[in-house]
CSV table of N, CA, C and O in Angstrom, one decimal:
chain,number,residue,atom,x,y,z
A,1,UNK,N,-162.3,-21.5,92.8
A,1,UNK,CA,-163.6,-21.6,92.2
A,1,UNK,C,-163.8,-23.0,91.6
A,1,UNK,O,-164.8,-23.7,91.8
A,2,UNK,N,-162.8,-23.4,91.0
A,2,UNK,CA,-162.8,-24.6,90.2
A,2,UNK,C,-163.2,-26.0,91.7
A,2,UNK,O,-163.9,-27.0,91.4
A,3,UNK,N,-162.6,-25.9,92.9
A,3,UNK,CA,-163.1,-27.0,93.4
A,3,UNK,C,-164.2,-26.5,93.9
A,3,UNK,O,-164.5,-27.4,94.6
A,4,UNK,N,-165.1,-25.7,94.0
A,4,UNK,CA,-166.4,-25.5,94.6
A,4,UNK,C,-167.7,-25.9,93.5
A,4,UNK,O,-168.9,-25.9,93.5
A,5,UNK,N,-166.9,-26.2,92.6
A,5,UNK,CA,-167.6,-26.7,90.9
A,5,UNK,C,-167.5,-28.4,91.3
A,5,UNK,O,-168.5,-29.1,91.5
A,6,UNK,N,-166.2,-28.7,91.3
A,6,UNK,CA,-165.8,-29.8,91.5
A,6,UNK,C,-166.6,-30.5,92.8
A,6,UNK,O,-167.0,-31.7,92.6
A,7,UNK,N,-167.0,-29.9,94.0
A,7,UNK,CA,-167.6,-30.0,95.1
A,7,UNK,C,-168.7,-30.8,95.0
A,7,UNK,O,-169.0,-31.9,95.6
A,8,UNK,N,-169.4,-30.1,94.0
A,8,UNK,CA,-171.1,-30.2,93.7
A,8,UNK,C,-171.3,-30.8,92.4
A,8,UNK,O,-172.3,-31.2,91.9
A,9,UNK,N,-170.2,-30.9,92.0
A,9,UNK,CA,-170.6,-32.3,90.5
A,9,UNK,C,-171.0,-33.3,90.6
A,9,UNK,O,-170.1,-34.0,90.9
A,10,UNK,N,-172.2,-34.0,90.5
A,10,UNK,CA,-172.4,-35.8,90.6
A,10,UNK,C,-171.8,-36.3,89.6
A,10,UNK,O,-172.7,-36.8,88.9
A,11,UNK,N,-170.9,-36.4,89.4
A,11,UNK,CA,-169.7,-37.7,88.4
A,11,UNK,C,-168.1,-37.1,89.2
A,11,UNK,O,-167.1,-37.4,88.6
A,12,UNK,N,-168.0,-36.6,90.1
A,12,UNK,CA,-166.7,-35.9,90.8
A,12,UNK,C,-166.9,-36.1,92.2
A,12,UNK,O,-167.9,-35.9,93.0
A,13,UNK,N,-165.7,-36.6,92.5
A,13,UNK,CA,-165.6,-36.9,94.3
A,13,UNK,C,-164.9,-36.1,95.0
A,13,UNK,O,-164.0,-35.7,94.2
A,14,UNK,N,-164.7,-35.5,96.1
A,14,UNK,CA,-163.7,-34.7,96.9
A,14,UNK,C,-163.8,-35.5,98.1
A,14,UNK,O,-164.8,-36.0,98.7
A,15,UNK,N,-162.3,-35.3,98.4
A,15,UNK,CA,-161.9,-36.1,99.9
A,15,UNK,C,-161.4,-34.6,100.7
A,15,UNK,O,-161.0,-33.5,100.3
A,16,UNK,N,-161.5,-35.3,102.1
A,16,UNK,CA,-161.5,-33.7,103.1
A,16,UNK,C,-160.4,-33.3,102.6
A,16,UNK,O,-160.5,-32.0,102.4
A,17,UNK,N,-158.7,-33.9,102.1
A,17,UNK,CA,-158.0,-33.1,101.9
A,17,UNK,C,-157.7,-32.5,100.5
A,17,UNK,O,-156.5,-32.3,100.0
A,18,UNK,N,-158.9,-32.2,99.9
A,18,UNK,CA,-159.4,-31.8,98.8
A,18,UNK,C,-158.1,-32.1,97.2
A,18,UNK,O,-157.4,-31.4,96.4
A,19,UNK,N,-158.5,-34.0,97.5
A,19,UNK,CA,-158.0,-34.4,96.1
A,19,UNK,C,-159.2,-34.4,95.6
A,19,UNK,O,-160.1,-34.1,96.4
A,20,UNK,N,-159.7,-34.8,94.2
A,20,UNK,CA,-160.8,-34.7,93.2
A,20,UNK,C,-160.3,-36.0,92.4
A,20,UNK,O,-159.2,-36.1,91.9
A,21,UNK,N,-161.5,-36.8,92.4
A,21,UNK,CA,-161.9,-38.0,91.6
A,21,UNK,C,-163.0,-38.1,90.9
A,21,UNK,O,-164.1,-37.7,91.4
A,22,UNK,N,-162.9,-38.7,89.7
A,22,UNK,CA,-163.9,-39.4,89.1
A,22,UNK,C,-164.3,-40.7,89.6
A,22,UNK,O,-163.6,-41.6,89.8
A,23,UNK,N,-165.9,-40.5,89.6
A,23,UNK,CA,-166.1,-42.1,90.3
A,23,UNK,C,-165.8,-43.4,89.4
A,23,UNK,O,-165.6,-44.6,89.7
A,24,UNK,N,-166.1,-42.7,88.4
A,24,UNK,CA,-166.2,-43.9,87.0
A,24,UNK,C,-164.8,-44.4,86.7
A,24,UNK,O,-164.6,-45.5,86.1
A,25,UNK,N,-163.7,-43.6,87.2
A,25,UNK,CA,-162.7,-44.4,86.4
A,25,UNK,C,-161.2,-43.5,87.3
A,25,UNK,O,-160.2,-43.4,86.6
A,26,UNK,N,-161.2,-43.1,88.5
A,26,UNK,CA,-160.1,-42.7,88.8
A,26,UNK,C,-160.2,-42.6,90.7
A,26,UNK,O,-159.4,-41.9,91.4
A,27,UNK,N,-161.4,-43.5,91.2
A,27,UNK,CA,-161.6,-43.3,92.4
A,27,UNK,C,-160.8,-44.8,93.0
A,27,UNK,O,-160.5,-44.9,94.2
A,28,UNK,N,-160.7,-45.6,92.3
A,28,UNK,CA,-159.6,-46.8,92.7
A,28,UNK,C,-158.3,-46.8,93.6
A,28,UNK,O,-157.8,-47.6,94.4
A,29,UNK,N,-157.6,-45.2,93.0
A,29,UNK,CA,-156.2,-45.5,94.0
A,29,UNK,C,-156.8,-44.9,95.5
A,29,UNK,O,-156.3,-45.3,96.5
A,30,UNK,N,-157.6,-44.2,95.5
A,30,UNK,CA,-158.1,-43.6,96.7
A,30,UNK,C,-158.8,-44.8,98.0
A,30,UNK,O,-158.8,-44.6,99.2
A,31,UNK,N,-159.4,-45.7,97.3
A,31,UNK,CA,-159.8,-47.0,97.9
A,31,UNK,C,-158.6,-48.1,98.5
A,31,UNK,O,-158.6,-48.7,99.6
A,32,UNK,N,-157.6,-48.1,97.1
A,32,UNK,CA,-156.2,-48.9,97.3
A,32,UNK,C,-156.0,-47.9,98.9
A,32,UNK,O,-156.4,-48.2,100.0
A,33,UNK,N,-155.3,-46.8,98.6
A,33,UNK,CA,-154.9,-46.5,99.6
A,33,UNK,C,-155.8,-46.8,101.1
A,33,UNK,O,-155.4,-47.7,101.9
A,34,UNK,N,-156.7,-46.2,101.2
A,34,UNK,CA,-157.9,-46.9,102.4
A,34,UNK,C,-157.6,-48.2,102.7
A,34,UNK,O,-157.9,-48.5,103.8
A,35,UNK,N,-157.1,-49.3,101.8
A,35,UNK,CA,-157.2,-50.4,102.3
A,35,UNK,C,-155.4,-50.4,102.5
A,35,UNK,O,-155.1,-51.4,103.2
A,36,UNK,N,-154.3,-49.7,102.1
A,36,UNK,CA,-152.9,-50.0,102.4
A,36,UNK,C,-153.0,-49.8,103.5
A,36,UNK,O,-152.3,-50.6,104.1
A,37,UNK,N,-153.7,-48.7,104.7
A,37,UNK,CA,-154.0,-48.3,105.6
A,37,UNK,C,-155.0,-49.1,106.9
A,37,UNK,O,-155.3,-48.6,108.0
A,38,UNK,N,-155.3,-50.3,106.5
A,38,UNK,CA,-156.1,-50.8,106.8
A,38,UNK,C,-155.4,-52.7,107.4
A,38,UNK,O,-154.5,-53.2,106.7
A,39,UNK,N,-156.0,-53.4,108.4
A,39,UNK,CA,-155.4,-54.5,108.6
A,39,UNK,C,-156.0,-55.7,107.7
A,39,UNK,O,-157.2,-56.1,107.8
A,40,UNK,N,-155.2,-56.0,106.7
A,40,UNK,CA,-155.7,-56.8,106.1
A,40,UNK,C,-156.2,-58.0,106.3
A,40,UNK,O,-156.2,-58.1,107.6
A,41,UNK,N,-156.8,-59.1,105.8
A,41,UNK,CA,-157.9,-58.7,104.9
A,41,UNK,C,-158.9,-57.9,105.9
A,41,UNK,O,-158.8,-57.8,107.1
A,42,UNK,N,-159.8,-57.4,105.2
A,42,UNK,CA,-160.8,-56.2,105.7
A,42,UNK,C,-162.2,-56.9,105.1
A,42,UNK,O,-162.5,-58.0,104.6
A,43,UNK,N,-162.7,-56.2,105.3
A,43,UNK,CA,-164.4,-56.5,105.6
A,43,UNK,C,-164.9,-55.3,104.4
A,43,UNK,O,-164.2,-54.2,104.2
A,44,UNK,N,-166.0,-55.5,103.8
A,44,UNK,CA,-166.1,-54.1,102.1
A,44,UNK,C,-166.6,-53.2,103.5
A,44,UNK,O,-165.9,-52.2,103.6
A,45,UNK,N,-167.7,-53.3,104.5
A,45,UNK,CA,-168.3,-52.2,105.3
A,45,UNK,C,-167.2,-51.3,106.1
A,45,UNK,O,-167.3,-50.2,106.5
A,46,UNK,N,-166.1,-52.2,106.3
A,46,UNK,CA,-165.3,-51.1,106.7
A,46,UNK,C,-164.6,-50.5,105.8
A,46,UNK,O,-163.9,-49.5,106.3
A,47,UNK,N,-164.3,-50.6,104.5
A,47,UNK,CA,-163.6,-49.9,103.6
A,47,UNK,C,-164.5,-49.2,103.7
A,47,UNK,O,-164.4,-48.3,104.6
A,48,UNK,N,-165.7,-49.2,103.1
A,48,UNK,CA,-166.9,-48.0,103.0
A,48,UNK,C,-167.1,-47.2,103.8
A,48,UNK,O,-167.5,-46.1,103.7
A,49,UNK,N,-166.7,-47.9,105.4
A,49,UNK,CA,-166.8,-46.4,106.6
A,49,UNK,C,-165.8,-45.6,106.6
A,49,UNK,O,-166.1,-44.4,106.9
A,50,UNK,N,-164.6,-46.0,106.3
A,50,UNK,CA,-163.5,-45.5,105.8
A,50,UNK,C,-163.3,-44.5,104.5
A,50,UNK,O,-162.5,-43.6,104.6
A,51,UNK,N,-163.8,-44.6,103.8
A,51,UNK,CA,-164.1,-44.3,102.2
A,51,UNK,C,-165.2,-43.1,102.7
A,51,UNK,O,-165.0,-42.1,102.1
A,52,UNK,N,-166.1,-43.0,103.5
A,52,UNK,CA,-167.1,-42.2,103.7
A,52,UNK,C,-166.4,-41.1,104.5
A,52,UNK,O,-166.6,-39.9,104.2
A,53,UNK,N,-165.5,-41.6,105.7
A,53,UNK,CA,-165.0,-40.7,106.3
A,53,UNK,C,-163.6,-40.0,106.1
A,53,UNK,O,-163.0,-39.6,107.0
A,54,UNK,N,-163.1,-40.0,104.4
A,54,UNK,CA,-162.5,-39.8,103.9
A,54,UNK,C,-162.6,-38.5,102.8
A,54,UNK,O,-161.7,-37.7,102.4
A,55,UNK,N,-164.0,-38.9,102.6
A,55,UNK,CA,-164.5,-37.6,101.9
A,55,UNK,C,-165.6,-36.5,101.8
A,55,UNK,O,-166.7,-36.6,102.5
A,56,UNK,N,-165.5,-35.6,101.2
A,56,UNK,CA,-166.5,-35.1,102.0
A,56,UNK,C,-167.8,-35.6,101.9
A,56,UNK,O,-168.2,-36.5,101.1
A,57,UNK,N,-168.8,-34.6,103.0
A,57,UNK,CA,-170.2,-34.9,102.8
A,57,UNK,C,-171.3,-35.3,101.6
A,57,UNK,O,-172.2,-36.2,101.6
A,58,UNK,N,-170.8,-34.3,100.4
A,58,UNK,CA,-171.6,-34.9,99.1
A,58,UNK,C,-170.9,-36.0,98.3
A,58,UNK,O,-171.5,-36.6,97.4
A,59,UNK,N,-170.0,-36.0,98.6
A,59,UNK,CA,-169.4,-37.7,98.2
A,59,UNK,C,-169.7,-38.8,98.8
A,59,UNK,O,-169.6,-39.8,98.1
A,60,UNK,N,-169.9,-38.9,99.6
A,60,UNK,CA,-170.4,-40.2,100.1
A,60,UNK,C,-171.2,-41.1,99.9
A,60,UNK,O,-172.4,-40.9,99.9
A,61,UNK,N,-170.7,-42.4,99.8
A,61,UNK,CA,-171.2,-43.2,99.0
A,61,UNK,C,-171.6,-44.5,99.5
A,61,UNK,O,-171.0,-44.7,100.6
A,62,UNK,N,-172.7,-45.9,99.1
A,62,UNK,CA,-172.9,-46.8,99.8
A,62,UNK,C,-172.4,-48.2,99.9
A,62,UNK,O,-172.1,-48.6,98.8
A,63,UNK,N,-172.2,-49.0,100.7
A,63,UNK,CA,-171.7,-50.3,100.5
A,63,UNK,C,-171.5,-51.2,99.1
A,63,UNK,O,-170.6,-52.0,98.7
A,64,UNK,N,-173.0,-50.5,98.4
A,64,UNK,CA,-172.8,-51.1,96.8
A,64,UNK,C,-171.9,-50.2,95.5
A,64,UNK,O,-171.5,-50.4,94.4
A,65,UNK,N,-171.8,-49.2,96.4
A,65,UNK,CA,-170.4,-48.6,94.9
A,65,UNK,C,-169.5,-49.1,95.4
A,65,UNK,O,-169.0,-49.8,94.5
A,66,UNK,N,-168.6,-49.2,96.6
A,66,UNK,CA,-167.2,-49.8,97.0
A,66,UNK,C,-167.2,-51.2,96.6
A,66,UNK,O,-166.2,-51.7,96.0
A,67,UNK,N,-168.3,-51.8,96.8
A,67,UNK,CA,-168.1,-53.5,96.3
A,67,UNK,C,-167.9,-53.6,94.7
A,67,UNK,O,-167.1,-54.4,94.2
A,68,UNK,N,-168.9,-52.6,94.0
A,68,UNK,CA,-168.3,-52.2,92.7
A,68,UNK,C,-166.9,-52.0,92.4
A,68,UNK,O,-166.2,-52.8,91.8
A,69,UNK,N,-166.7,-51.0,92.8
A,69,UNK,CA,-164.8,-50.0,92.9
A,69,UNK,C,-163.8,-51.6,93.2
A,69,UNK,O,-163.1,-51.8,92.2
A,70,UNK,N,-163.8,-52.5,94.3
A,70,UNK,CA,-163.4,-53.2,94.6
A,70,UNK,C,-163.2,-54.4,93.5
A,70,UNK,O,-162.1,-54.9,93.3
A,71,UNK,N,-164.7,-54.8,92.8
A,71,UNK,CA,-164.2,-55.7,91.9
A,71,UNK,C,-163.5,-55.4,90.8
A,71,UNK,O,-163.0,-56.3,90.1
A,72,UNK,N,-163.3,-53.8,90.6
A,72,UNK,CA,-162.7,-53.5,89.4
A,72,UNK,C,-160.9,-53.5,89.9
A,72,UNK,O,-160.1,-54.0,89.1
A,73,UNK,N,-160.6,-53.1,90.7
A,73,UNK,CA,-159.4,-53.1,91.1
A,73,UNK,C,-158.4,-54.6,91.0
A,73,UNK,O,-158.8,-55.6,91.6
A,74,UNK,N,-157.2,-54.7,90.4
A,74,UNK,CA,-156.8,-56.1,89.9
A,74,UNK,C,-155.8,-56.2,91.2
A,74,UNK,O,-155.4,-57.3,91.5
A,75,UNK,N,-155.5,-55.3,91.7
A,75,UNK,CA,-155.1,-56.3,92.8
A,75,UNK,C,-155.7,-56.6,94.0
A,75,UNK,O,-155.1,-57.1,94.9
A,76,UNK,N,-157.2,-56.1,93.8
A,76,UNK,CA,-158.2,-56.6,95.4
A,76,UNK,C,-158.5,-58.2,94.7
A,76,UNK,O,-158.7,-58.7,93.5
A,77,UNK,N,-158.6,-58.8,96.2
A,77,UNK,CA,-158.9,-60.3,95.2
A,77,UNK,C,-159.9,-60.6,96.7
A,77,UNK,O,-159.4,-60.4,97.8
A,78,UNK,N,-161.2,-61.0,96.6
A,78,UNK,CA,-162.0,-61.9,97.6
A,78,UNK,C,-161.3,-62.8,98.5
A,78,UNK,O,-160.4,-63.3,97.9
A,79,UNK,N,-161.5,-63.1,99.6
A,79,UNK,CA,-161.0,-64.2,100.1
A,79,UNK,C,-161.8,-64.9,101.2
A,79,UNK,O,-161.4,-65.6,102.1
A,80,UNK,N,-162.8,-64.4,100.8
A,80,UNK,CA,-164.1,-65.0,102.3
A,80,UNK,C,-165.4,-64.0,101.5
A,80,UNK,O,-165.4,-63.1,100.6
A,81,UNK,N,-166.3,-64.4,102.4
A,81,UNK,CA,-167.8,-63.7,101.8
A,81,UNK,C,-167.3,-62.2,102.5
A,81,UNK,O,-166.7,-62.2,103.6
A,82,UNK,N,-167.6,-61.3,102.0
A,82,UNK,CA,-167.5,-59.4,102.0
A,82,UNK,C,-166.3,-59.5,102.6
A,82,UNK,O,-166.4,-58.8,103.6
A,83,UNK,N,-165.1,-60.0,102.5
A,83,UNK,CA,-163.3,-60.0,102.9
A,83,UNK,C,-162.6,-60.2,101.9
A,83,UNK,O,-162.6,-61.1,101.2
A,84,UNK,N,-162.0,-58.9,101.9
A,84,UNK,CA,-161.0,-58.4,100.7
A,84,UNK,C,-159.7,-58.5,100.8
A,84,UNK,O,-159.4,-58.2,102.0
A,85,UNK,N,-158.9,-58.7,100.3
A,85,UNK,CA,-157.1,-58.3,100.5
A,85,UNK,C,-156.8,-57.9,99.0
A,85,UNK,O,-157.4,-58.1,97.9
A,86,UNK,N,-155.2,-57.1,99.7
A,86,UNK,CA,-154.6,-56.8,98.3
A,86,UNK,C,-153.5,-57.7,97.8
A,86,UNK,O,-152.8,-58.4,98.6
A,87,UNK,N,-153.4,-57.8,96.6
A,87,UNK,CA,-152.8,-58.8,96.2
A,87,UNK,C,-150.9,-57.6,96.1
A,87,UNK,O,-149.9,-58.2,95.7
């Protein structure tokens, strides 16, 4: 019951293999990972297609929350216009 609450919350994320995040402050390792999985450096639109197809349907989210998510993260660092790496 508790993830079908979790499901339909707007401040709560679910990914298909039903982990649960906050977007505000706990959806960061979920992105890290997307990009450990990913050939670095990356492009933010493919993290986000990645990040989209990661979770479910009412989670999904657009090019401007990952570029958000991304600057908060201390070990993503810019390294070209919308190209990311991890530090």
């Amino acid at each position: 019951a508790t993830g079908v609450v979790a499901d339909h919350h707007p401040l709560i994320g679910a990914s298909v293999d039903e982990r649960y995040f906050l977007y505000t402050s706990s959806v960061e390792p979920l992105v890290i990972e997307i990009m450990e999985h990913s050939e670095l450096p990356v492009h933010y639109r493919t993290v986000t297609s990645r990040f989209n197809d990661h979770v479910k349907v009412g989670s999904r989210k657009g090019a401007g929350f990952i570029l958000d998510v991304l600057s908060r993260i201390d070990r993503c660092e810019r390294v070209d216009r919308g190209i990311y790496n991890l530090t």
